[in-house]
Coordinates of C-alpha atoms in Angstrom, one line a residue:
Chain R
M1 CA 80.3 -127.0 -11.2
S2 CA 83.0 -129.3 -10.3
K3 CA 83.0 -132.5 -9.5
H4 CA 84.6 -131.4 -6.2
L5 CA 82.2 -128.9 -5.6
Q6 CA 78.5 -130.1 -5.6
K7 CA 77.0 -127.9 -3.1
P8 CA 79.0 -125.0 -2.2
P9 CA 79.0 -123.5 1.7
G10 CA 78.3 -120.0 3.3
V11 CA 74.5 -120.3 4.6
P12 CA 72.1 -117.0 3.3
L13 CA 70.1 -115.3 5.9
R14 CA 67.2 -113.4 5.4
E15 CA 67.1 -110.0 4.9
E16 CA 63.8 -110.2 7.1
D17 CA 65.0 -112.0 10.1
F18 CA 68.7 -109.5 10.3
E19 CA 66.7 -106.4 10.3
A20 CA 64.0 -107.9 12.6
Q21 CA 67.2 -108.6 14.1
R22 CA 66.4 -112.1 15.2
V23 CA 69.8 -112.8 13.7
L24 CA 73.0 -111.5 16.5
S25 CA 74.6 -108.9 15.7
V26 CA 77.0 -105.9 16.7
M27 CA 76.8 -102.3 15.6
Y28 CA 79.0 -99.8 15.1
R29 CA 79.0 -96.0 14.0
P30 CA 82.3 -94.3 13.3
K31 CA 82.9 -90.7 14.7
M32 CA 85.8 -89.1 12.8
R33 CA 85.6 -85.6 10.3
Y34 CA 88.0 -85.1 7.8
S35 CA 89.5 -81.7 6.6
W36 CA 91.1 -81.6 3.3
A37 CA 93.7 -79.0 2.2
T38 CA 92.5 -78.1 -1.1
G39 CA 95.9 -78.3 -2.8
V40 CA 97.1 -75.8 -5.1
A41 CA 95.7 -76.9 -8.2
I42 CA 92.2 -77.3 -6.4
G43 CA 92.7 -74.3 -4.5
R44 CA 93.0 -71.9 -7.1
F45 CA 90.2 -73.8 -9.1
L46 CA 88.1 -73.1 -5.9
K47 CA 89.0 -69.7 -5.3
G48 CA 88.6 -69.2 -9.5
L49 CA 84.5 -70.7 -8.4
R50 CA 83.8 -67.8 -5.1
A51 CA 85.1 -65.2 -8.3
G52 CA 82.6 -66.7 -10.7
K53 CA 85.6 -67.9 -13.2
I54 CA 86.8 -71.6 -14.2
I55 CA 89.9 -71.9 -14.0
G56 CA 92.1 -74.6 -16.5
T57 CA 96.0 -75.2 -16.7
Q58 CA 98.0 -76.3 -20.5
C59 CA 100.8 -78.0 -20.6
A60 CA 103.4 -76.3 -22.8
H61 CA 104.8 -79.5 -24.0
C62 CA 101.3 -81.6 -25.5
R63 CA 99.7 -77.7 -25.1
R64 CA 96.6 -80.0 -23.8
I65 CA 93.4 -77.6 -22.0
V66 CA 92.4 -79.3 -19.2
V67 CA 89.6 -79.1 -16.0
P68 CA 90.1 -79.3 -13.1
P69 CA 93.3 -77.9 -13.3
R70 CA 96.3 -79.9 -11.8
V71 CA 99.7 -78.9 -11.5
F72 CA 101.5 -81.7 -13.3
C73 CA 100.6 -83.4 -17.1
E74 CA 99.6 -87.1 -16.0
W75 CA 100.3 -87.0 -20.3
C76 CA 103.7 -85.5 -20.4
F77 CA 104.8 -85.6 -16.6
R78 CA 105.9 -82.7 -16.9
P79 CA 105.5 -79.3 -14.4
V80 CA 102.2 -77.0 -15.8
N81 CA 102.4 -73.2 -14.6
D82 CA 100.4 -72.3 -17.7
W83 CA 97.0 -70.8 -15.9
V84 CA 93.9 -70.4 -18.2
D85 CA 90.7 -68.9 -17.9
L86 CA 88.2 -71.0 -18.8
P87 CA 84.3 -70.0 -20.5
D88 CA 81.6 -71.0 -17.7
T89 CA 80.0 -72.9 -21.5
G90 CA 80.3 -76.1 -23.2
I91 CA 78.1 -78.7 -24.3
I92 CA 77.3 -82.1 -22.2
N93 CA 79.7 -85.1 -22.9
T94 CA 77.6 -87.7 -20.9
F95 CA 74.1 -88.0 -18.8
S96 CA 71.6 -89.8 -16.9
V97 CA 68.9 -89.2 -15.3
S98 CA 68.6 -90.4 -11.2
Y99 CA 65.8 -90.8 -9.9
I100 CA 68.1 -92.7 -6.7
S101 CA 70.5 -90.5 -4.1
T102 CA 73.4 -91.0 -2.9
D103 CA 72.9 -94.3 -0.1
T104 CA 70.2 -95.8 -3.8
T105 CA 67.1 -93.5 -1.3
K106 CA 64.4 -93.3 -4.2
L107 CA 64.4 -89.6 -5.6
K108 CA 60.5 -88.5 -6.9
T109 CA 62.1 -85.6 -9.3
P110 CA 64.7 -87.3 -10.7
I111 CA 68.9 -85.3 -10.8
I112 CA 70.7 -85.0 -14.2
P113 CA 74.4 -86.2 -13.6
A114 CA 76.4 -84.6 -16.4
V115 CA 79.9 -84.8 -17.5
I116 CA 80.2 -81.1 -19.3
E117 CA 82.8 -80.6 -21.1
I118 CA 83.8 -77.0 -21.4
D119 CA 84.8 -75.2 -24.4
G120 CA 88.9 -74.0 -24.6
T121 CA 89.4 -76.9 -23.1
T122 CA 91.1 -80.0 -25.5
H123 CA 87.2 -82.2 -24.4
A124 CA 87.9 -81.5 -20.6
G125 CA 85.3 -80.7 -18.0
F126 CA 83.8 -82.4 -14.6
L127 CA 81.0 -83.5 -13.3
H128 CA 78.0 -81.7 -12.3
V129 CA 74.5 -81.2 -12.7
I130 CA 72.1 -80.3 -14.9
G131 CA 69.0 -77.5 -14.2
E132 CA 65.9 -75.9 -15.8
A133 CA 65.5 -78.5 -18.6
K134 CA 63.1 -81.4 -19.3
P135 CA 65.1 -84.7 -19.6
E136 CA 63.4 -86.2 -22.5
T137 CA 65.0 -82.2 -24.3
L138 CA 69.0 -83.4 -23.4
K139 CA 71.0 -84.8 -25.6
I140 CA 74.9 -85.6 -25.3
G141 CA 76.2 -82.4 -27.2
T142 CA 73.6 -80.3 -26.0
R143 CA 75.0 -76.6 -24.9
V144 CA 75.0 -75.1 -22.1
K145 CA 75.8 -72.5 -19.0
A146 CA 76.8 -72.4 -15.6
V147 CA 74.0 -70.8 -13.2
W148 CA 75.6 -69.7 -10.2
A149 CA 75.0 -69.1 -7.1
E150 CA 75.0 -65.3 -6.4
S151 CA 78.3 -64.2 -5.6
T152 CA 77.8 -63.7 -1.5
K153 CA 77.0 -66.9 -1.1
R154 CA 80.1 -68.2 -3.0
R155 CA 82.2 -70.2 -0.7
G156 CA 84.7 -71.5 -3.0
S157 CA 83.2 -75.1 -3.8
I158 CA 82.3 -76.8 -7.1
T159 CA 78.3 -75.4 -5.6
D160 CA 79.1 -72.7 -6.1
I161 CA 78.5 -72.8 -10.0
R162 CA 74.5 -74.7 -9.1
Y163 CA 73.9 -75.6 -12.3
F164 CA 74.6 -75.8 -15.7
K165 CA 71.1 -75.1 -18.1
P166 CA 70.5 -75.3 -22.1
A167 CA 71.5 -72.1 -23.5
E168 CA 71.4 -70.7 -27.4
W169 CA 75.0 -71.1 -28.9
K170 CA 76.3 -67.9 -29.4
P171 CA 80.1 -68.4 -31.2
Chain N
M1 CA 109.8 -110.1 -20.7
Q2 CA 111.5 -113.3 -18.5
I3 CA 109.3 -115.5 -17.0
K4 CA 111.1 -118.6 -15.4
K5 CA 108.8 -120.7 -14.6
R6 CA 105.3 -121.5 -16.5
V7 CA 102.6 -121.2 -14.0
A8 CA 98.8 -123.8 -13.8
V9 CA 96.0 -123.3 -12.4
V10 CA 95.6 -127.5 -10.2
G11 CA 92.4 -126.1 -7.7
A12 CA 89.1 -124.0 -7.5
G13 CA 87.1 -123.6 -5.1
M14 CA 84.0 -121.2 -3.6
T15 CA 81.4 -120.5 -1.6
K16 CA 78.1 -119.7 -2.3
F17 CA 77.2 -116.1 -3.4
M18 CA 74.5 -114.5 -0.8
R19 CA 73.0 -111.4 0.3
R20 CA 73.9 -111.4 3.2
A21 CA 76.0 -114.6 4.9
Q22 CA 76.4 -115.7 8.4
E23 CA 79.6 -116.3 8.1
T24 CA 82.0 -113.5 8.7
G25 CA 84.4 -112.8 6.1
K26 CA 87.3 -115.1 7.6
E27 CA 85.0 -117.8 7.4
L28 CA 84.2 -117.3 4.5
A29 CA 87.6 -116.9 3.0
F30 CA 88.2 -120.0 5.2
E31 CA 85.2 -122.1 3.3
A32 CA 86.7 -121.1 -0.2
V33 CA 90.4 -122.7 -0.1
R34 CA 89.2 -125.9 1.9
Q35 CA 87.2 -126.4 -0.8
A36 CA 90.2 -125.5 -3.2
L37 CA 92.8 -127.1 -1.5
D38 CA 90.4 -130.1 -1.5
S39 CA 89.5 -130.8 -4.9
C40 CA 93.8 -130.8 -5.3
N41 CA 94.1 -132.9 -2.9
M42 CA 96.8 -130.6 -1.1
R43 CA 97.4 -129.8 2.1
I44 CA 97.9 -125.6 3.7
E45 CA 101.4 -127.2 3.7
D46 CA 102.1 -127.9 0.9
I47 CA 101.0 -123.9 -0.4
Q48 CA 104.2 -121.8 0.0
S49 CA 102.9 -118.4 -0.2
V50 CA 99.1 -116.1 -0.7
A51 CA 98.0 -113.6 -2.3
L52 CA 94.7 -111.8 -1.5
G53 CA 92.5 -109.5 -2.6
S54 CA 89.8 -107.7 -1.4
A55 CA 88.3 -104.5 -2.1
P56 CA 87.1 -101.4 0.3
D57 CA 87.9 -101.4 3.7
A58 CA 84.9 -99.5 3.7
F59 CA 82.6 -102.1 3.1
D60 CA 83.4 -103.4 6.0
G61 CA 84.0 -100.9 8.6
V62 CA 87.7 -103.3 9.1
H63 CA 90.7 -101.4 8.5
M64 CA 93.7 -103.7 7.8
K65 CA 91.4 -106.0 5.5
G66 CA 94.0 -108.1 4.5
E67 CA 95.4 -109.0 8.2
Y68 CA 91.7 -109.2 9.4
L69 CA 91.7 -112.0 6.4
L70 CA 94.7 -113.4 6.7
D71 CA 94.1 -116.7 9.5
G72 CA 91.2 -117.7 7.0
A73 CA 93.2 -117.2 4.1
G74 CA 95.6 -119.5 5.0
A75 CA 98.1 -117.6 5.0
W76 CA 99.9 -117.9 9.3
G77 CA 103.3 -117.8 9.0
K78 CA 103.8 -117.1 5.3
P79 CA 105.0 -114.6 2.9
Y80 CA 101.9 -113.1 2.2
S81 CA 100.2 -109.9 0.6
R82 CA 97.1 -108.0 -0.5
S83 CA 96.2 -106.5 -3.7
F84 CA 93.4 -104.0 -4.3
V85 CA 92.7 -102.7 -7.9
G86 CA 88.6 -101.9 -7.1
G87 CA 86.1 -103.7 -8.9
G88 CA 90.0 -105.4 -11.0
T89 CA 90.5 -106.7 -8.2
G90 CA 89.9 -110.6 -8.8
V91 CA 91.3 -110.8 -11.5
F92 CA 93.9 -109.1 -10.2
S93 CA 94.7 -110.7 -7.9
L94 CA 95.2 -114.4 -10.2
I95 CA 97.9 -111.8 -11.7
H96 CA 99.3 -111.0 -8.2
G97 CA 100.0 -114.5 -7.4
W98 CA 100.5 -115.2 -10.8
W99 CA 103.9 -114.0 -10.1
H100 CA 104.8 -115.3 -6.7
V101 CA 105.6 -118.6 -9.1
A102 CA 106.8 -117.3 -12.4
S103 CA 109.4 -115.2 -11.4
G104 CA 110.4 -118.2 -10.0
L105 CA 110.0 -117.0 -5.9
F106 CA 107.9 -120.4 -4.6
D107 CA 106.3 -123.3 -6.7
T108 CA 102.7 -123.0 -5.4
C109 CA 100.3 -119.8 -4.1
L110 CA 97.0 -119.4 -2.9
V111 CA 95.2 -117.1 -4.7
V112 CA 92.2 -115.7 -2.1
A113 CA 89.6 -113.3 -2.8
E114 CA 87.1 -112.3 -0.2
E115 CA 83.8 -110.2 0.0
K116 CA 80.9 -109.3 2.6
M117 CA 79.7 -105.8 1.0
S118 CA 76.8 -106.5 3.1
S119 CA 78.0 -105.1 6.3
C120 CA 77.5 -101.3 5.6
L121 CA 74.2 -100.2 6.1
P122 CA 72.0 -98.8 4.8
H123 CA 73.8 -99.4 1.3
P124 CA 77.2 -100.4 0.9
Q125 CA 76.4 -97.3 -2.6
T126 CA 77.5 -95.2 0.1
A127 CA 80.6 -96.5 0.7
F128 CA 81.0 -96.1 -3.0
L129 CA 80.8 -92.2 -2.2
T130 CA 84.1 -91.8 -0.3
I131 CA 85.8 -93.4 -4.1
F132 CA 85.1 -90.0 -5.9
D133 CA 87.7 -86.9 -5.8
N134 CA 87.4 -84.9 -2.3
M135 CA 86.7 -81.6 -3.4
I136 CA 84.6 -81.6 -6.2
E137 CA 82.5 -84.5 -6.8
R138 CA 81.7 -85.9 -3.1
P139 CA 79.9 -82.8 -2.7
L140 CA 77.4 -83.3 -5.9
G141 CA 76.4 -87.1 -3.9
P142 CA 77.5 -89.0 -6.7
N143 CA 77.1 -92.5 -6.5
L144 CA 78.6 -95.5 -8.6
I145 CA 75.0 -96.2 -10.5
W146 CA 75.6 -92.6 -12.0
I147 CA 79.0 -92.5 -13.0
F148 CA 78.3 -96.4 -14.7
A149 CA 74.6 -94.9 -16.4
L150 CA 77.1 -92.0 -17.8
E151 CA 79.1 -94.6 -19.4
M152 CA 76.3 -96.0 -20.9
Q153 CA 74.5 -93.7 -22.4
R154 CA 77.6 -91.7 -23.9
Y155 CA 78.7 -96.0 -24.9
M156 CA 74.9 -96.5 -26.4
Q157 CA 74.8 -92.7 -28.1
T158 CA 77.6 -93.7 -30.0
Y159 CA 76.8 -96.8 -31.5
K160 CA 72.5 -95.8 -31.9
I161 CA 73.0 -99.4 -29.6
P162 CA 68.7 -99.8 -28.9
K163 CA 68.7 -100.8 -25.0
E164 CA 66.6 -104.4 -26.7
Q165 CA 70.6 -105.5 -27.0
I166 CA 72.2 -104.3 -23.5
A167 CA 69.0 -105.5 -22.4
Q168 CA 70.2 -109.4 -23.8
V169 CA 72.7 -109.6 -21.5
A170 CA 71.1 -109.5 -18.4
V171 CA 68.8 -112.0 -19.5
K172 CA 71.1 -114.3 -20.9
N173 CA 73.4 -114.2 -17.5
K174 CA 70.7 -114.2 -15.1
R175 CA 69.4 -117.8 -17.5
N176 CA 73.0 -119.4 -17.6
A177 CA 73.2 -119.0 -13.4
L178 CA 70.3 -120.9 -13.2
D179 CA 73.2 -123.6 -13.6
H180 CA 75.5 -122.6 -11.6
P181 CA 75.2 -124.0 -7.8
S182 CA 76.9 -120.7 -6.4
A183 CA 74.1 -117.9 -8.1
Q184 CA 72.5 -115.4 -5.6
I185 CA 70.2 -114.1 -8.1
A186 CA 70.1 -117.0 -11.3
Q187 CA 66.2 -116.9 -12.6
K188 CA 64.4 -117.0 -16.3
V189 CA 63.3 -112.6 -17.1
T190 CA 62.7 -111.9 -20.2
L191 CA 63.9 -108.9 -22.2
Q192 CA 60.3 -107.2 -21.3
D193 CA 61.1 -107.1 -17.3
V194 CA 63.9 -105.9 -18.1
L195 CA 63.4 -103.0 -19.8
N196 CA 60.1 -102.7 -17.6
S197 CA 62.1 -102.9 -14.6
E198 CA 62.7 -99.7 -11.9
V199 CA 64.4 -96.9 -13.5
M200 CA 67.7 -96.0 -11.3
A201 CA 69.2 -93.4 -13.1
Y202 CA 69.1 -93.7 -16.4
P203 CA 69.5 -95.7 -19.2
V204 CA 70.5 -97.9 -15.9
Q205 CA 67.5 -99.9 -14.5
R206 CA 66.7 -102.1 -11.9
L207 CA 67.9 -105.8 -14.0
D208 CA 70.8 -104.0 -15.3
I209 CA 72.9 -104.0 -12.2
S210 CA 75.1 -107.4 -10.4
P211 CA 73.5 -107.4 -6.5
V212 CA 74.8 -106.6 -3.4
S213 CA 76.6 -109.7 -2.0
D214 CA 78.5 -111.9 0.3
G215 CA 81.3 -114.6 -0.9
A216 CA 84.3 -116.0 -1.2
C217 CA 86.9 -118.0 -4.3
A218 CA 89.9 -119.8 -3.3
I219 CA 92.4 -120.9 -6.7
V220 CA 95.7 -123.2 -6.5
L221 CA 98.4 -122.1 -8.7
A222 CA 101.5 -124.3 -9.1
S223 CA 104.4 -124.3 -11.6
E224 CA 105.1 -126.9 -14.3
D225 CA 106.9 -128.7 -12.6
V226 CA 105.1 -130.0 -9.2
A227 CA 102.3 -129.3 -11.3
R228 CA 102.6 -132.1 -13.4
K229 CA 102.4 -133.6 -9.7
I230 CA 99.7 -132.6 -8.4
T231 CA 96.9 -132.8 -11.8
D232 CA 97.3 -134.9 -14.7
S233 CA 94.9 -131.7 -16.3
P234 CA 96.2 -128.8 -15.4
V235 CA 95.5 -125.1 -16.9
W236 CA 97.9 -122.3 -18.1
I237 CA 98.0 -119.4 -17.2
D238 CA 99.2 -118.2 -20.3
G239 CA 99.1 -114.7 -20.1
V240 CA 98.5 -111.4 -17.8
G241 CA 98.2 -107.6 -18.4
W242 CA 97.1 -104.6 -16.4
N243 CA 96.9 -101.1 -17.6
L244 CA 95.0 -98.1 -16.1
D245 CA 93.7 -94.9 -17.3
T246 CA 93.7 -91.8 -15.3
T247 CA 91.8 -90.9 -12.1
Y248 CA 90.7 -87.2 -14.0
W249 CA 87.4 -89.6 -15.7
T250 CA 85.6 -86.5 -17.1
N251 CA 88.5 -85.8 -18.9
R252 CA 88.9 -89.5 -21.1
D253 CA 85.4 -90.5 -23.9
L254 CA 84.1 -92.9 -21.7
Y255 CA 83.3 -95.0 -25.4
F256 CA 85.6 -97.3 -25.0
P257 CA 87.5 -98.6 -22.2
R258 CA 91.3 -98.1 -23.7
Y259 CA 92.9 -99.8 -21.0
V260 CA 91.2 -102.7 -20.8
A261 CA 92.5 -103.0 -24.9
N262 CA 96.1 -102.1 -23.1
A263 CA 95.7 -105.0 -21.0
A264 CA 94.2 -107.3 -23.5
R265 CA 97.3 -107.0 -25.8
M266 CA 100.2 -107.2 -22.8
A267 CA 98.0 -110.8 -22.3
Y268 CA 97.3 -111.5 -25.3
A269 CA 100.9 -110.9 -26.8
M270 CA 102.4 -113.2 -23.7
A271 CA 100.4 -116.0 -24.5
G272 CA 100.5 -115.8 -28.7
V273 CA 97.5 -114.7 -29.2
R274 CA 97.4 -113.6 -32.9
N275 CA 94.6 -113.4 -33.7
P276 CA 91.5 -112.5 -30.6
R277 CA 88.7 -113.2 -32.7
K278 CA 89.7 -116.4 -33.6
E279 CA 91.9 -118.0 -30.5
I280 CA 89.7 -117.0 -27.7
D281 CA 87.2 -119.9 -28.0
F282 CA 85.4 -118.1 -24.6
A283 CA 85.3 -115.3 -22.6
E284 CA 84.3 -114.1 -19.1
P285 CA 84.4 -110.6 -19.4
Y286 CA 83.8 -108.5 -16.7
D287 CA 79.8 -107.8 -16.0
P288 CA 78.7 -105.9 -13.0
F289 CA 76.2 -104.4 -15.0
D290 CA 74.9 -105.6 -18.9
Y291 CA 75.9 -102.5 -20.7
K292 CA 79.4 -103.4 -19.7
E293 CA 79.9 -106.9 -21.2
L294 CA 79.3 -105.6 -24.4
H295 CA 81.6 -103.0 -23.4
H296 CA 84.2 -105.4 -22.5
M297 CA 84.1 -107.4 -25.3
E298 CA 85.4 -104.5 -27.5
G299 CA 87.5 -104.3 -25.1
L300 CA 89.2 -107.1 -25.2
L301 CA 89.4 -106.9 -28.9
L302 CA 86.7 -109.9 -29.9
C303 CA 85.2 -108.2 -31.6
R304 CA 84.9 -104.4 -33.5
K305 CA 83.7 -101.4 -31.7
G306 CA 80.2 -101.0 -31.4
E307 CA 80.2 -105.1 -32.5
A308 CA 79.2 -106.7 -29.3
P309 CA 75.7 -106.0 -29.1
K310 CA 74.7 -107.4 -32.2
L311 CA 76.7 -110.5 -32.0
T312 CA 74.8 -110.6 -28.3
A313 CA 70.8 -110.0 -30.5
E314 CA 71.9 -112.9 -33.1
G315 CA 72.7 -115.7 -29.9
V316 CA 76.5 -116.1 -30.7
T317 CA 77.2 -115.2 -27.3
E318 CA 75.2 -118.1 -25.2
R319 CA 76.9 -121.0 -24.2
D320 CA 75.9 -123.3 -27.7
G321 CA 77.2 -119.9 -30.0
N322 CA 80.1 -119.5 -31.2
L323 CA 82.1 -117.1 -28.7
P324 CA 80.4 -117.9 -25.5
V325 CA 80.2 -115.0 -23.5
C326 CA 80.0 -115.1 -19.4
P327 CA 78.8 -118.9 -19.2
S328 CA 78.8 -118.7 -15.3
G329 CA 76.3 -116.5 -14.9
G330 CA 78.4 -114.4 -14.4
L331 CA 78.3 -110.7 -12.0
L332 CA 75.0 -110.6 -13.2
G333 CA 73.7 -114.0 -12.4
V334 CA 76.1 -115.3 -9.8
G335 CA 76.3 -112.7 -7.9
N336 CA 79.1 -109.7 -7.4
P337 CA 80.6 -110.4 -4.0
I338 CA 84.1 -107.7 -5.1
A339 CA 87.0 -109.1 -5.4
A340 CA 85.4 -112.4 -5.3
A341 CA 83.4 -111.9 -8.0
G342 CA 86.4 -111.4 -10.3
L343 CA 88.4 -114.7 -9.0
M344 CA 84.9 -116.9 -9.9
K345 CA 85.7 -116.2 -13.3
I346 CA 88.9 -117.8 -12.9
C347 CA 87.3 -120.2 -11.1
E348 CA 84.9 -120.5 -14.1
L349 CA 87.7 -120.6 -17.1
F350 CA 89.1 -123.1 -14.9
W351 CA 86.2 -125.6 -14.6
Q352 CA 85.0 -124.9 -18.2
L353 CA 88.9 -126.1 -19.6
R354 CA 89.1 -128.9 -18.3
G355 CA 85.4 -130.4 -19.1
E356 CA 83.8 -130.4 -15.4
A357 CA 81.6 -127.5 -15.7
G358 CA 79.0 -129.7 -15.9
K359 CA 75.8 -128.1 -17.2
R360 CA 77.1 -125.3 -17.6
Q361 CA 79.8 -126.9 -19.9
I362 CA 80.4 -125.1 -23.4
P363 CA 80.2 -127.8 -26.3
G364 CA 83.6 -128.4 -28.3
D365 CA 85.8 -128.7 -25.7
P366 CA 87.5 -125.1 -25.8
R367 CA 91.3 -124.3 -25.2
T368 CA 92.0 -121.2 -25.0
A369 CA 90.0 -118.7 -22.8
V370 CA 90.4 -114.8 -21.2
A371 CA 88.7 -113.4 -18.5
Q372 CA 88.8 -109.8 -17.2
A373 CA 87.5 -107.3 -14.9
W374 CA 87.8 -103.9 -14.5
G375 CA 87.2 -100.8 -11.7
D376 CA 88.2 -98.7 -10.2
L377 CA 87.0 -95.2 -11.2
M378 CA 86.3 -96.6 -14.7
Q379 CA 90.3 -97.1 -15.4
I380 CA 91.6 -100.4 -14.4
G381 CA 91.8 -103.9 -17.1
T382 CA 93.0 -106.9 -15.0
V383 CA 93.2 -109.0 -18.0
V384 CA 94.2 -113.6 -17.7
V385 CA 95.0 -115.8 -20.7
M386 CA 94.5 -119.5 -19.8
R387 CA 94.8 -122.5 -22.2
G388 CA 93.5 -126.2 -21.0

């Protein structure tokens, strides 16, 4: 390390001792809930999903079409007022085959998270998952289409799209 | 840009990096600060200001973490502030301290970075969920490994990089860390061990990832005139840079970290580095995952795009190679207490450039080096160029 620092300080605890509560610890579990206003742009996006549509925005200055939509363009830093109905198809920009859940517990059946580049946008998209697909058949560039929840079950959430599935190319 | 004072690193200290420390965050900070002050024979009275870096409060379940850590960081009764830019925090905390002195406002500044991730149960990954977009990403149950996997996949497929070349980084860094007395997961692993380790989120496997850690680091900064009174061998901070890309991460191409390149150009310009490939003697890029070291070598303009895996396979980035990379053992070997891990890289530059790195010492008297950290939603690069 350095001539001044041969033995760095710090006492490592053994994980077994901690879990068996052989070392003292104090537990705390926060009890809070949050309710977020969706905002103007995402509110409209979620309303669109409830109606079975993907909505983006176009900046009048740089002409870029993006999803998720926003009421300003972060490149031009100008207000955005043009709303665009987009198709529910696109390509896989990148994907993973995940054997772990949010808190890293193991999954027997993997989830396939992916960034979906939505057709008609300027290489823009959002995070979602792939379904009805064999992981080994997927590639960057694979065409996909949204599989929607039944209209009565849609509630204005990103999960109104259940997943994207591989789709045939239809120009 | 007008810089009033040239700034030197004159002292450095760090604790062990560990999966679970007995010490509190405050106690870890105190130990690191004490080491740093002792290393340059300074007293806390000699310190005029304190800059602290620490990552999400959610790890600790302690809000106002900057204030919580204040006493251990040696900041009682002093001008003090905390900066936080996710994984980029460690190197950013040095930049934060640098402008305290470069501006002429203070002659000395103590930079402290602390992280205690082990308190969060069942796993700090749960706290990471809250970095994702609260409206349209969190309902999908993402975790941090996902976005690394997504970026790694995009990088690998863009340049057709075989996984073997990426896994070499884990082998090298874990081996380098065997010579670091603070290291948490230094070990000899083979390429096959990495490639056969558990698949977490393909292409990310268990041994591609740095661990969860507790630990702290501290650095003492001084203006040129003061530094020369403290030590005969100050190490100069000659360039700093930082840059952020959009939080709409699904709207960018993840194959290349543009924001790291922007930060690197800013730092190189300030340091007068015209050709980083020739002028940088060694590098400590941010390596929380093995592919990130490669991604960041390219972002730091140390090689052409897509070339880093090949250089690694050829042994160029070994400690005795032409361009040693992560001679410390990096996050993959020494450990990853987020903010402290970034400042550990600054400690390594300091020790290497003074020829004090012991068994880890790079041969050939290195003079110029770069350290870098990265974080938030894959969107910030923080870069520092130092000269011995």
